[in-house]
PDB file of C-alpha atoms in Angstrom:
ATOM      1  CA  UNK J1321     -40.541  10.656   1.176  1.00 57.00           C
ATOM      2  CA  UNK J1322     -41.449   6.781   1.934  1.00 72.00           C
ATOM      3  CA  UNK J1323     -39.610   4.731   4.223  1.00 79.00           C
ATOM      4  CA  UNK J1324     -39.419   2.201   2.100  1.00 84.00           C
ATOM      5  CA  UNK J1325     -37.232   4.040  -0.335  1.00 85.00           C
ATOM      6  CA  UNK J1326     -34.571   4.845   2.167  1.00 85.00           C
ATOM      7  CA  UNK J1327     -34.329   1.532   3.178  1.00 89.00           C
ATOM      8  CA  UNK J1328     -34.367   0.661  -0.233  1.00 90.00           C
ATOM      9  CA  UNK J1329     -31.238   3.189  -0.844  1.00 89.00           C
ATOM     10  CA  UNK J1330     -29.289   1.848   2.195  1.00 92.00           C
ATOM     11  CA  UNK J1331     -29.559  -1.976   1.261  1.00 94.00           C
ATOM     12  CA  UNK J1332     -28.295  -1.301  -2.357  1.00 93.00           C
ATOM     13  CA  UNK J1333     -25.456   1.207  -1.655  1.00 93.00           C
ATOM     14  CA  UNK J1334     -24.702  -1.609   1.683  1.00 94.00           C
ATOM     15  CA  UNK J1335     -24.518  -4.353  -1.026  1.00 95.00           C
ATOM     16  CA  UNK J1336     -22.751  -2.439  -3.738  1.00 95.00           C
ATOM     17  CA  UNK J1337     -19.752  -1.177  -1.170  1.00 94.00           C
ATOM     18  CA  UNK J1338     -19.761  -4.941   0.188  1.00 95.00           C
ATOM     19  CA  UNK J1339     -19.255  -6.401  -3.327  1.00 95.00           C
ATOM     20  CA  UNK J1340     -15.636  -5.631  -3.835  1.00 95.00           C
ATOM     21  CA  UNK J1341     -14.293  -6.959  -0.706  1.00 93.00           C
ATOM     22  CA  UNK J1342     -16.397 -10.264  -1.001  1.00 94.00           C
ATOM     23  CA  UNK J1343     -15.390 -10.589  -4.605  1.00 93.00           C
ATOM     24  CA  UNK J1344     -11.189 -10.146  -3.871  1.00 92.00           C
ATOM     25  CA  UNK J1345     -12.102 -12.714  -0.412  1.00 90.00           C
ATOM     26  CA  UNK J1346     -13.927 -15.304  -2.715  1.00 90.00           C
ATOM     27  CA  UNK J1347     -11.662 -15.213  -5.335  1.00 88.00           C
ATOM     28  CA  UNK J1348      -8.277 -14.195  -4.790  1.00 82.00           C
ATOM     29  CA  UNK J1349      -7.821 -15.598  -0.984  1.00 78.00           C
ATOM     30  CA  UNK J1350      -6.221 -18.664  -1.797  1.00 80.00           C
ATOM     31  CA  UNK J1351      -3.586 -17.350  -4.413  1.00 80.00           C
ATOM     32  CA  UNK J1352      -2.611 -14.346  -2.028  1.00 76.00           C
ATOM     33  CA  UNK J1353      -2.499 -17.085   0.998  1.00 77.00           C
ATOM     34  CA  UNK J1354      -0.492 -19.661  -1.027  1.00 79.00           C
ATOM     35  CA  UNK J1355       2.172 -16.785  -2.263  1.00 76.00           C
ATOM     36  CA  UNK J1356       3.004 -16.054   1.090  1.00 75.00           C
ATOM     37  CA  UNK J1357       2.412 -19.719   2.779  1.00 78.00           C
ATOM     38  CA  UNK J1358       6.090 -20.170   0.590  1.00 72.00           C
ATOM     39  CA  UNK J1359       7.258 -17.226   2.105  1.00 72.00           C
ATOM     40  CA  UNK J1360       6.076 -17.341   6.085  1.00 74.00           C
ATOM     41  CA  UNK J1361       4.947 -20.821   6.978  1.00 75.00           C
ATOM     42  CA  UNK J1362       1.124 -22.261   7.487  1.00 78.00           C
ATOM     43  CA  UNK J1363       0.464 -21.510  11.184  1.00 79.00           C
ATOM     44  CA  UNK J1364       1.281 -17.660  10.356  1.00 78.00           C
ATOM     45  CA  UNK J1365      -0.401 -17.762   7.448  1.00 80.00           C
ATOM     46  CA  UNK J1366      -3.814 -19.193   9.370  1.00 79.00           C
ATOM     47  CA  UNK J1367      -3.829 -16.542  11.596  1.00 80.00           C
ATOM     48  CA  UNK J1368      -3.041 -13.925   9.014  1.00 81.00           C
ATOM     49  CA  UNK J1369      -5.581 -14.944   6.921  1.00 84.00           C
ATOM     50  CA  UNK J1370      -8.500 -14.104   9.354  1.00 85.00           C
ATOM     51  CA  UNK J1371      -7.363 -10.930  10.027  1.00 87.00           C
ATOM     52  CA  UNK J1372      -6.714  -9.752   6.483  1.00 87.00           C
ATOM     53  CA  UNK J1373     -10.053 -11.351   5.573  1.00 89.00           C
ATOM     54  CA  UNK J1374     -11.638  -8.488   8.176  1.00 92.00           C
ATOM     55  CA  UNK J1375      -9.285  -5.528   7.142  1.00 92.00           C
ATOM     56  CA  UNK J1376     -10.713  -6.656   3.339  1.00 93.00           C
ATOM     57  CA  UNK J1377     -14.500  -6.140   4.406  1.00 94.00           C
ATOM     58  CA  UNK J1378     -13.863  -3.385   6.821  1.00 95.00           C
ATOM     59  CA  UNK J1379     -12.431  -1.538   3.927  1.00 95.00           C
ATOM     60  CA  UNK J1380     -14.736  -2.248   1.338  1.00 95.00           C
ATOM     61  CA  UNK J1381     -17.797  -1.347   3.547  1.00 94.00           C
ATOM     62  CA  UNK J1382     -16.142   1.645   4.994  1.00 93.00           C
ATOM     63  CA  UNK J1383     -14.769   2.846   1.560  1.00 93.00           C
ATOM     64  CA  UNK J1384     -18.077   2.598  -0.391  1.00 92.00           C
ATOM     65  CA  UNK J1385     -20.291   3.735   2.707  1.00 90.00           C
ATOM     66  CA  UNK J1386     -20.742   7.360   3.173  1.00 86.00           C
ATOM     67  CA  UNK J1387     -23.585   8.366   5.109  1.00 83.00           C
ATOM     68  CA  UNK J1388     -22.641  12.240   4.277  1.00 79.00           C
ATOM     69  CA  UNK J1389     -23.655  11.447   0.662  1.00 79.00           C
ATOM     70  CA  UNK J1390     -26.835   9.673   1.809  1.00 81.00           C
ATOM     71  CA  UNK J1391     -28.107  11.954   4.154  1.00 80.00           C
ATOM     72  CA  UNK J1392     -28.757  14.447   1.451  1.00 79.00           C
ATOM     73  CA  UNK J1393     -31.593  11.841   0.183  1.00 78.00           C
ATOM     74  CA  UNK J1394     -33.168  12.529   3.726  1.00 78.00           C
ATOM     75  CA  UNK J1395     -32.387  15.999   5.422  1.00 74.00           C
ATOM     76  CA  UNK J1396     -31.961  19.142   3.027  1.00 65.00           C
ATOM     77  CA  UNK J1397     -28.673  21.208   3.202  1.00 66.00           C
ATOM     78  CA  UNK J1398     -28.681  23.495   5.691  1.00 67.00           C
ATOM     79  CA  UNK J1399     -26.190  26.164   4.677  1.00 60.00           C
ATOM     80  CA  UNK J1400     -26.828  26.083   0.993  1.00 61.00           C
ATOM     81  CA  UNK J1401     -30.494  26.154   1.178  1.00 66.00           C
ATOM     82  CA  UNK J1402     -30.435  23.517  -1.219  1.00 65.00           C
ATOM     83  CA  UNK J1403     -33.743  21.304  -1.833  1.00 65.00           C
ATOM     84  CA  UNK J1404     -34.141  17.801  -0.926  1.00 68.00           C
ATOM     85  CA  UNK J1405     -32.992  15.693  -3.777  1.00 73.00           C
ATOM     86  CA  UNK J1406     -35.222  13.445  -5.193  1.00 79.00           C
ATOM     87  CA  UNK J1407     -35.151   9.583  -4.600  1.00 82.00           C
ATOM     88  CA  UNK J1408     -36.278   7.306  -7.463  1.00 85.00           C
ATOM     89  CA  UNK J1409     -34.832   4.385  -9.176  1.00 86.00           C
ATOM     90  CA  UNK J1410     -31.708   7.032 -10.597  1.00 89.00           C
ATOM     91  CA  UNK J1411     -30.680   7.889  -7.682  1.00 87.00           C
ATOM     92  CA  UNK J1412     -30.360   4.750  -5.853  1.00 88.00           C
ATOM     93  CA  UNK J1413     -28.778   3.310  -8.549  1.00 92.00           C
ATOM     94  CA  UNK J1414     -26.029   6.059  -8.678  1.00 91.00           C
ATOM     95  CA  UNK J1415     -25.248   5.818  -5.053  1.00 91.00           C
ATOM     96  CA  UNK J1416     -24.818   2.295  -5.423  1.00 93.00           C
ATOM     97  CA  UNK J1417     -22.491   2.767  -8.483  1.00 95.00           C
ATOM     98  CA  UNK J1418     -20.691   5.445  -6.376  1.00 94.00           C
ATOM     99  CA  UNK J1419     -20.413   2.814  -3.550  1.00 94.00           C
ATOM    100  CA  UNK J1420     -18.874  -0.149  -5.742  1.00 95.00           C
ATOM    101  CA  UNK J1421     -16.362   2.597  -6.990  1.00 96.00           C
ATOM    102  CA  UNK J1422     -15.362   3.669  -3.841  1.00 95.00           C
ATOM    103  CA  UNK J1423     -15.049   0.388  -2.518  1.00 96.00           C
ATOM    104  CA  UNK J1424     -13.162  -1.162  -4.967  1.00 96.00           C
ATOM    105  CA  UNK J1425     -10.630   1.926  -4.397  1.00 96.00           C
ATOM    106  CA  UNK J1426     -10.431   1.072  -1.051  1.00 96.00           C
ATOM    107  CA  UNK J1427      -9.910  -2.617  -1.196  1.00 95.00           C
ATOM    108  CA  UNK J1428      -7.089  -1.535  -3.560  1.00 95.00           C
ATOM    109  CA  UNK J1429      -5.251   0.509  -1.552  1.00 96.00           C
ATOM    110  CA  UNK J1430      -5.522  -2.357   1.366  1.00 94.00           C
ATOM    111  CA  UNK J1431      -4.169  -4.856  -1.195  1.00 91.00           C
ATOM    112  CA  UNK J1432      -1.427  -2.483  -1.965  1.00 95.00           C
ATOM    113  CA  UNK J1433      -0.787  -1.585   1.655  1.00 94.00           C
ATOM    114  CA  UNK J1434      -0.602  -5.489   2.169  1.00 87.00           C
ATOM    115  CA  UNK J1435       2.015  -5.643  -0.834  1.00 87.00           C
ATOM    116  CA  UNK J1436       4.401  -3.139   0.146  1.00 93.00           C
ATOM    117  CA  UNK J1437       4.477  -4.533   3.493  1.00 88.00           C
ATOM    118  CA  UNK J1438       4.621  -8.075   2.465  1.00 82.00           C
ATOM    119  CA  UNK J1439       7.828  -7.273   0.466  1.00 86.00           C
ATOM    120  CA  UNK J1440       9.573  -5.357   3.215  1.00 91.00           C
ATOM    121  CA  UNK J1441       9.426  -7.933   5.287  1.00 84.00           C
ATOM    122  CA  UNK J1442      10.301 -10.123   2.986  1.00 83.00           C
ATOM    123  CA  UNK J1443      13.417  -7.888   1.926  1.00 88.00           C
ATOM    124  CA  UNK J1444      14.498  -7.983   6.000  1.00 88.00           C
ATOM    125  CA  UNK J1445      14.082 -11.999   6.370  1.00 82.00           C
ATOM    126  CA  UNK J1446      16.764 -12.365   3.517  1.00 83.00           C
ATOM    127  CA  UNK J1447      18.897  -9.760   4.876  1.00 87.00           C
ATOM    128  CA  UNK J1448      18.575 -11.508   8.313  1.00 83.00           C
ATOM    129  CA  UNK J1449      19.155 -14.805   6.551  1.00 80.00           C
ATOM    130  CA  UNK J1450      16.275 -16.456   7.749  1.00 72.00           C
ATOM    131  CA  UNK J1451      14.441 -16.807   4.234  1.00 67.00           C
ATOM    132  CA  UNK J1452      16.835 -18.844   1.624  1.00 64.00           C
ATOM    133  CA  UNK J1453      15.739 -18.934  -1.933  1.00 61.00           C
ATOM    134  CA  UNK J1454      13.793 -21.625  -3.312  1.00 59.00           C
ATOM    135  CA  UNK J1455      15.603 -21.779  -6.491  1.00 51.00           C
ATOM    136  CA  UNK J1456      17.601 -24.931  -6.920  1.00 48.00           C
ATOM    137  CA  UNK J1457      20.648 -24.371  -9.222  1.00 45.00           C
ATOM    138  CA  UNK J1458      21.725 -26.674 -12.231  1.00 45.00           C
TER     139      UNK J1458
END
């Protein structure tokens, strides 16, 4: 097996379980920072924003990268006495299919994570009182 194609393997599935989280930073970072700039305020909002810009890529790379499912490309099963699989162009491109979908299910579930919580809070500031509604009535 060449080098090459390994490294070949790991830059694709790398760029594929990157994509999701760059995609959701590049284009839905400043709707989801505006939303809740209403809610908390712009210096919490700054910080906030750095950190769920990392949780976003952390997820997305750690979602779509599975070294367990790209060893087998390299070292043979050793309990199932299964053969090395093959590594062409089919291959690497399902890995790196299989990384975008398990990064995007990742990034999800952050998103969704960052939801729920964003609304509980939200819930306890107007129980608290310390949110008022932005509705003016006529």
């Amino acid at each position: 097996m060449d080098n090459f194609e390994i490294i070949w393997l790991f830059f694709w599935v790398v760029l594929a379980a990157l994509t999701p989280g760059i995609v959701v930073l590049l284009f839905l970072r400043n709707s989801l920072m505006k939303s809740y700039e209403d809610i908390f305020g712009q210096k919490v909002i700054e910080s906030w924003q750095k950190i769920i810009s990392a949780v976003i890529v952390i997820a997305s790379l750690s979602g779509g990268l599975s070294l367990y499912q790209l060893e087998r490309y390299i070292f043979p099963a050793e309990l199932a006495n299964q053969p090395l699989r093959k590594l062409n162009g089919d291959s690497i491109t399902f890995e790196a299919v299989r990384a975008l979908l398990d990064s995007a299910n990742a990034v999800i579930h952050v998103l969704l994570v960052l939801l729920i919580t964003s609304v509980i809070v939200l819930l306890i500031l107007k129980v608290k009182g310390l949110v008022t509604s932005n509705k003016t009535d006529n």
